Amino acid sequence: MATTTRSAARTILVAVRSMALITLVLGLAYPFAMTGFAQLALPWQANGSMVTDAGGEPVGSALIGQNFTDADGNPLPQYFQSRPSAAGDDGYDGGASSGSNLGPENPELIDVIAERKAQIAAFNGVPESAIPAEAVTASGSGLDPHISPAYAELQVARVAEERGLVPATVRRLVADATSPRDLTYLGEPVVNVLRLNLALDELKE
């Protein structure tokens, strides 16, 4: 009986020591080491990839999209518009990242896409056939900060007119905010909407 008790006590002690060691290494040492490495090697990414305005004030993250709308949710014509977002009630909620989870034949999604197409066409003065897919569909994460160059081009005339700029000036800013394919062949070129709209505001100033 005493031997069994000592064996059980020894087993418990080993388990407690193992748990303490694992907690120390994986719960404290490893996170601190990775955090320190990230701050040294990739500080901009580690701190949220924040984008700042000309005054150095943060205006958002380069990795998370945002809406450019008024208090009533109406799109502001002087800004390029992002793709739709199903993350949270107002979209682009980092704490509720998700898509709509509606299938391509879901009647609700079909109706929403048709409504978005009509709105975007009227807002930009273009035919519905010219509207690219990402302009009317949310990304899987709901946080995509990019649009395609095609959707950016569709909005150039409206933004230029609203800001009293020539379209060529706006297209130059679009080009500056466009990232090429990763490694020259992965994915497609994309335009960061926040960077583009920030460049527009700074140009006005």
Coordinates of C-alpha atoms in Angstrom, one line a residue:
M1 CA 0.0 0.0 0.0
A2 CA 2.8 2.4 0.9
T3 CA 4.6 1.5 -2.3
T4 CA 1.5 2.3 -4.3
T5 CA 1.0 5.6 -2.5
R6 CA 4.7 6.6 -3.2
S7 CA 4.3 5.6 -6.9
A8 CA 1.2 7.7 -7.2
A9 CA 2.8 10.7 -5.5
R10 CA 5.8 10.4 -7.8
T11 CA 3.6 10.2 -10.9
I12 CA 1.7 13.3 -9.8
L13 CA 5.0 15.1 -9.1
V14 CA 6.3 14.3 -12.5
A15 CA 3.1 15.4 -14.1
V16 CA 3.1 18.7 -12.2
R17 CA 6.8 19.3 -13.1
S18 CA 6.1 18.5 -16.8
M19 CA 3.1 20.9 -16.9
A20 CA 5.2 23.6 -15.2
L21 CA 8.0 23.2 -17.7
I22 CA 5.7 23.1 -20.7
T23 CA 3.9 26.2 -19.5
L24 CA 7.2 28.0 -18.9
V25 CA 8.6 27.1 -22.4
L26 CA 5.5 27.2 -24.6
G27 CA 3.4 29.7 -22.6
L28 CA 6.1 32.3 -21.7
A29 CA 9.5 31.8 -23.3
Y30 CA 8.4 30.9 -26.8
P31 CA 5.8 33.8 -27.1
F32 CA 8.3 36.3 -25.7
A33 CA 11.0 35.1 -28.1
M34 CA 8.7 35.2 -31.1
T35 CA 7.4 38.6 -30.1
G36 CA 10.9 40.0 -29.7
F37 CA 12.0 38.5 -33.0
A38 CA 9.0 40.0 -34.8
Q39 CA 9.7 43.4 -33.3
L40 CA 13.3 43.3 -34.5
A41 CA 12.8 41.7 -37.9
L42 CA 9.3 42.8 -38.9
P43 CA 8.2 45.7 -36.7
W44 CA 5.6 47.1 -39.2
Q45 CA 3.9 43.8 -39.7
A46 CA 4.1 42.8 -36.0
N47 CA 2.4 46.1 -34.9
G48 CA -0.6 45.6 -37.2
S49 CA 0.7 47.0 -40.5
M50 CA -0.7 50.4 -39.6
V51 CA -1.1 53.1 -42.3
T52 CA -0.6 56.7 -41.2
D53 CA -1.6 60.0 -42.7
A54 CA 0.7 62.9 -43.5
G55 CA 0.5 64.0 -39.8
G56 CA 1.6 60.6 -38.6
E57 CA -1.8 59.6 -37.3
P58 CA -2.9 56.0 -37.8
V59 CA -5.9 55.8 -40.2
G60 CA -6.2 52.0 -40.5
S61 CA -4.3 48.8 -41.3
A62 CA -3.0 47.9 -44.7
L63 CA -4.3 44.4 -44.2
I64 CA -7.9 45.1 -43.1
G65 CA -10.4 46.9 -45.4
Q66 CA -12.8 49.6 -44.3
N67 CA -15.9 51.3 -45.5
F68 CA -15.8 54.8 -47.0
T69 CA -19.3 55.8 -46.3
D70 CA -21.3 58.6 -44.5
A71 CA -23.1 58.2 -41.2
D72 CA -26.1 56.7 -42.9
G73 CA -23.9 54.1 -44.7
N74 CA -24.1 55.7 -48.1
P75 CA -20.9 55.5 -50.2
L76 CA -18.9 58.7 -50.4
P77 CA -18.5 59.6 -54.1
Q78 CA -15.1 61.3 -53.6
Y79 CA -13.5 58.0 -52.4
F80 CA -12.8 54.7 -54.1
Q81 CA -15.2 52.1 -52.6
S82 CA -14.1 48.8 -51.1
R83 CA -15.6 45.4 -51.9
P84 CA -18.5 44.3 -49.7
S85 CA -17.9 42.7 -46.3
A86 CA -20.0 40.3 -44.3
A87 CA -17.8 40.6 -41.2
G88 CA -19.9 42.1 -38.5
D89 CA -23.0 44.3 -38.8
D90 CA -21.2 47.2 -40.5
G91 CA -18.5 45.1 -42.3
Y92 CA -14.8 44.8 -41.8
D93 CA -15.1 43.8 -38.1
G94 CA -11.8 42.0 -37.2
G95 CA -13.6 40.3 -34.3
A96 CA -16.2 38.8 -36.6
S97 CA -14.1 37.8 -39.6
S98 CA -16.2 35.6 -42.0
G99 CA -18.0 35.4 -45.3
S100 CA -21.8 35.3 -45.7
N101 CA -21.6 31.4 -46.0
L102 CA -24.3 31.6 -48.7
G103 CA -24.0 29.3 -51.6
P104 CA -23.9 30.6 -55.2
E105 CA -27.5 29.4 -55.9
N106 CA -28.9 30.9 -52.6
P107 CA -31.8 33.2 -53.5
E108 CA -30.8 35.7 -50.9
L109 CA -27.3 36.0 -52.3
I110 CA -28.6 36.2 -55.8
D111 CA -30.9 39.1 -54.8
V112 CA -28.1 40.9 -52.9
I113 CA -25.7 40.6 -55.9
A114 CA -28.4 42.0 -58.3
E115 CA -29.1 44.9 -55.9
R116 CA -25.4 45.7 -55.5
K117 CA -24.9 45.6 -59.3
A118 CA -27.7 48.0 -59.9
Q119 CA -26.4 50.4 -57.1
I120 CA -22.8 50.3 -58.3
A121 CA -23.8 50.8 -62.0
A122 CA -25.9 53.9 -61.1
F123 CA -23.3 55.3 -58.7
N124 CA -20.5 55.1 -61.3
G125 CA -22.6 55.7 -64.4
V126 CA -21.5 52.4 -66.0
P127 CA -23.4 49.4 -67.4
E128 CA -23.9 46.4 -65.1
S129 CA -21.9 44.2 -67.4
A130 CA -18.8 46.2 -66.7
I131 CA -18.9 45.5 -62.9
P132 CA -16.3 42.9 -61.8
A133 CA -17.3 40.0 -59.5
E134 CA -15.4 41.2 -56.4
A135 CA -17.4 44.5 -56.5
V136 CA -20.6 42.7 -55.6
T137 CA -19.3 39.7 -53.5
A138 CA -17.6 39.7 -50.1
S139 CA -14.3 37.9 -49.5
G140 CA -14.1 34.8 -47.4
S141 CA -12.6 36.7 -44.5
G142 CA -14.7 39.8 -44.9
L143 CA -11.6 41.8 -44.3
D144 CA -10.0 42.1 -47.8
P145 CA -8.4 45.5 -48.1
H146 CA -8.0 45.2 -51.9
I147 CA -10.0 45.6 -55.1
S148 CA -9.0 44.6 -58.6
P149 CA -7.5 47.2 -61.0
A150 CA -10.6 46.7 -63.1
Y151 CA -12.9 47.8 -60.3
A152 CA -10.5 50.7 -59.5
E153 CA -10.6 51.8 -63.2
L154 CA -14.4 51.7 -63.1
Q155 CA -14.4 54.3 -60.3
V156 CA -11.8 56.7 -61.7
A157 CA -14.1 59.0 -63.6
R158 CA -16.4 59.4 -60.6
V159 CA -13.6 60.2 -58.2
A160 CA -11.9 62.5 -60.6
E161 CA -15.1 64.5 -61.2
E162 CA -15.9 64.7 -57.5
R163 CA -12.5 66.0 -56.6
G164 CA -12.0 68.3 -59.7
L165 CA -9.0 66.2 -60.9
V166 CA -8.1 65.0 -64.4
P167 CA -8.6 61.2 -64.7
A168 CA -4.9 60.8 -65.6
T169 CA -3.9 62.0 -62.2
V170 CA -6.2 59.6 -60.4
R171 CA -5.0 56.7 -62.6
R172 CA -1.5 57.5 -61.5
L173 CA -2.5 57.2 -57.9
V174 CA -4.2 53.9 -58.7
A175 CA -1.0 52.6 -60.2
D176 CA 1.0 53.7 -57.2
A177 CA -1.4 51.8 -54.9
T178 CA -1.4 48.6 -57.0
S179 CA 0.6 45.6 -55.9
P180 CA 1.8 43.1 -58.6
R181 CA 1.4 39.3 -58.5
D182 CA 3.4 37.7 -55.7
L183 CA 6.7 36.3 -57.1
T184 CA 5.5 37.6 -60.5
Y185 CA 3.1 34.7 -61.1
L186 CA 1.0 34.1 -58.0
G187 CA -2.5 35.6 -57.7
E188 CA -3.5 38.8 -59.5
P189 CA -2.6 42.5 -59.2
V190 CA -4.6 44.3 -56.5
V191 CA -5.2 47.8 -55.4
N192 CA -5.1 48.8 -51.7
V193 CA -8.2 51.0 -51.2
L194 CA -7.0 52.7 -48.0
R195 CA -3.7 53.7 -49.4
L196 CA -5.3 55.0 -52.6
N197 CA -7.9 57.1 -50.7
L198 CA -5.2 58.4 -48.4
A199 CA -3.1 59.4 -51.4
L200 CA -6.1 61.3 -52.8
D201 CA -6.6 63.2 -49.6
E202 CA -3.0 64.1 -49.4
L203 CA -3.0 65.2 -53.0
K204 CA -5.8 67.6 -52.2
E205 CA -3.9 69.1 -49.3

